[in-house]
């Protein structure tokens, strides 16, 4: 059963959210998502400087099974993207919670779930 990390927040679209000092929010995709997608072969991330709203499509994740939209779980300005995830998308499968995708600042939350709520709703293991 895919792992859900306590202390993170999650969207219903399977993005995880970690809060850093200075109001920066880091976003990645959960192990439940990577397990469902299979081998990730391509990832398209938003542009630095773009402003996104919670729930907006801001990228794409392509796997051997399908192509899926990447959603922003919070509103804010994209301040950094992870080039390592673009160069080696398989790293997302290998370590979904260690391979972040993008960071935002000046954020406003969308509807987020606690780790416990996300695991109960989507079948992950805490």
XYZ file of C-alpha atoms in Angstrom, residues 3-125:
123
model
C 2.834 5.518 1.907
C 1.332 8.793 3.123
C 3.704 11.037 5.063
C 2.370 12.566 8.279
C 2.877 16.305 8.669
C 2.238 17.100 5.004
C -1.046 18.317 3.575
C -2.607 16.823 0.446
C -4.976 17.802 -2.332
C -7.660 15.489 -3.676
C -5.682 15.542 -6.944
C -2.769 13.816 -5.101
C -0.315 16.689 -4.693
C 1.452 17.000 -1.349
C 2.183 20.356 0.288
C 5.038 21.155 2.685
C 5.357 24.536 4.387
C 8.790 26.137 4.720
C 10.026 29.175 6.578
C 9.274 32.515 4.947
C 5.843 31.520 3.663
C 7.170 29.290 0.878
C 5.153 26.183 0.013
C 6.757 23.151 -1.673
C 4.637 20.860 -3.867
C 5.131 17.309 -5.119
C 2.957 14.351 -6.001
C 2.070 11.593 -3.561
C 3.121 7.952 -3.566
C -0.522 7.062 -4.213
C -0.322 9.068 -7.453
C 3.021 7.612 -8.518
C 1.762 4.116 -7.758
C -1.321 4.693 -9.936
C 0.642 6.360 -12.752
C 3.360 3.739 -13.083
C 6.737 4.710 -14.511
C 6.883 8.489 -14.986
C 8.737 9.367 -18.192
C 8.127 13.108 -18.582
C 7.132 16.030 -16.398
C 6.242 19.579 -17.467
C 6.378 22.157 -14.691
C 4.999 25.716 -14.501
C 7.121 28.746 -15.364
C 8.884 30.623 -12.561
C 7.062 33.920 -12.031
C 3.665 32.539 -13.082
C 0.725 33.088 -10.766
C -1.591 30.139 -10.260
C -4.865 29.628 -8.433
C -5.614 26.601 -6.290
C -7.040 23.896 -8.519
C -5.520 25.316 -11.721
C -3.703 23.028 -14.107
C -0.051 24.077 -14.025
C 1.797 21.226 -15.687
C 1.679 17.677 -16.905
C 2.932 14.276 -15.796
C 3.345 11.583 -18.431
C 3.819 7.946 -17.524
C 3.904 4.672 -19.395
C 0.181 4.350 -18.564
C -1.221 7.840 -19.212
C -0.800 11.605 -19.309
C -2.162 13.458 -16.287
C -2.575 17.117 -15.470
C -0.583 18.575 -12.607
C -2.675 20.871 -10.388
C -1.599 23.576 -8.006
C -2.975 22.778 -4.536
C -2.577 26.404 -3.398
C -2.768 29.842 -4.992
C 0.400 31.886 -5.315
C 3.447 32.807 -7.373
C 5.771 30.090 -8.671
C 9.217 30.968 -7.295
C 11.194 27.824 -8.133
C 10.892 24.597 -10.103
C 12.955 21.447 -9.659
C 15.092 20.905 -12.794
C 16.266 17.540 -11.425
C 12.678 16.232 -11.647
C 12.495 17.352 -15.288
C 15.860 15.815 -16.157
C 15.130 12.535 -14.357
C 11.345 12.003 -14.017
C 11.951 8.467 -12.678
C 13.198 10.127 -9.479
C 9.577 11.018 -8.728
C 8.698 7.295 -8.653
C 11.803 6.440 -6.643
C 11.196 9.089 -3.955
C 7.862 10.904 -4.338
C 8.252 12.824 -1.079
C 11.899 13.715 -1.632
C 11.427 14.874 -5.212
C 9.571 18.151 -5.070
C 8.220 19.733 -8.269
C 7.679 23.448 -7.610
C 7.593 26.084 -4.881
C 5.184 28.980 -4.396
C 5.100 32.079 -2.191
C 2.429 34.536 -1.151
C 0.101 31.604 -0.999
C -3.537 31.084 -0.216
C -4.677 27.553 0.512
C -7.055 25.598 -1.623
C -9.017 22.750 -0.111
C -6.360 20.577 1.548
C -6.542 17.350 3.521
C -4.469 16.266 6.507
C -2.352 13.126 6.068
C -4.910 11.151 8.058
C -7.831 12.415 5.955
C -5.948 11.770 2.703
C -4.950 8.221 3.724
C -8.496 7.386 4.803
C -9.998 8.771 1.582
C -7.479 7.356 -0.911
C -6.230 4.192 0.769
C -2.673 5.116 1.707
C -0.743 3.892 4.703
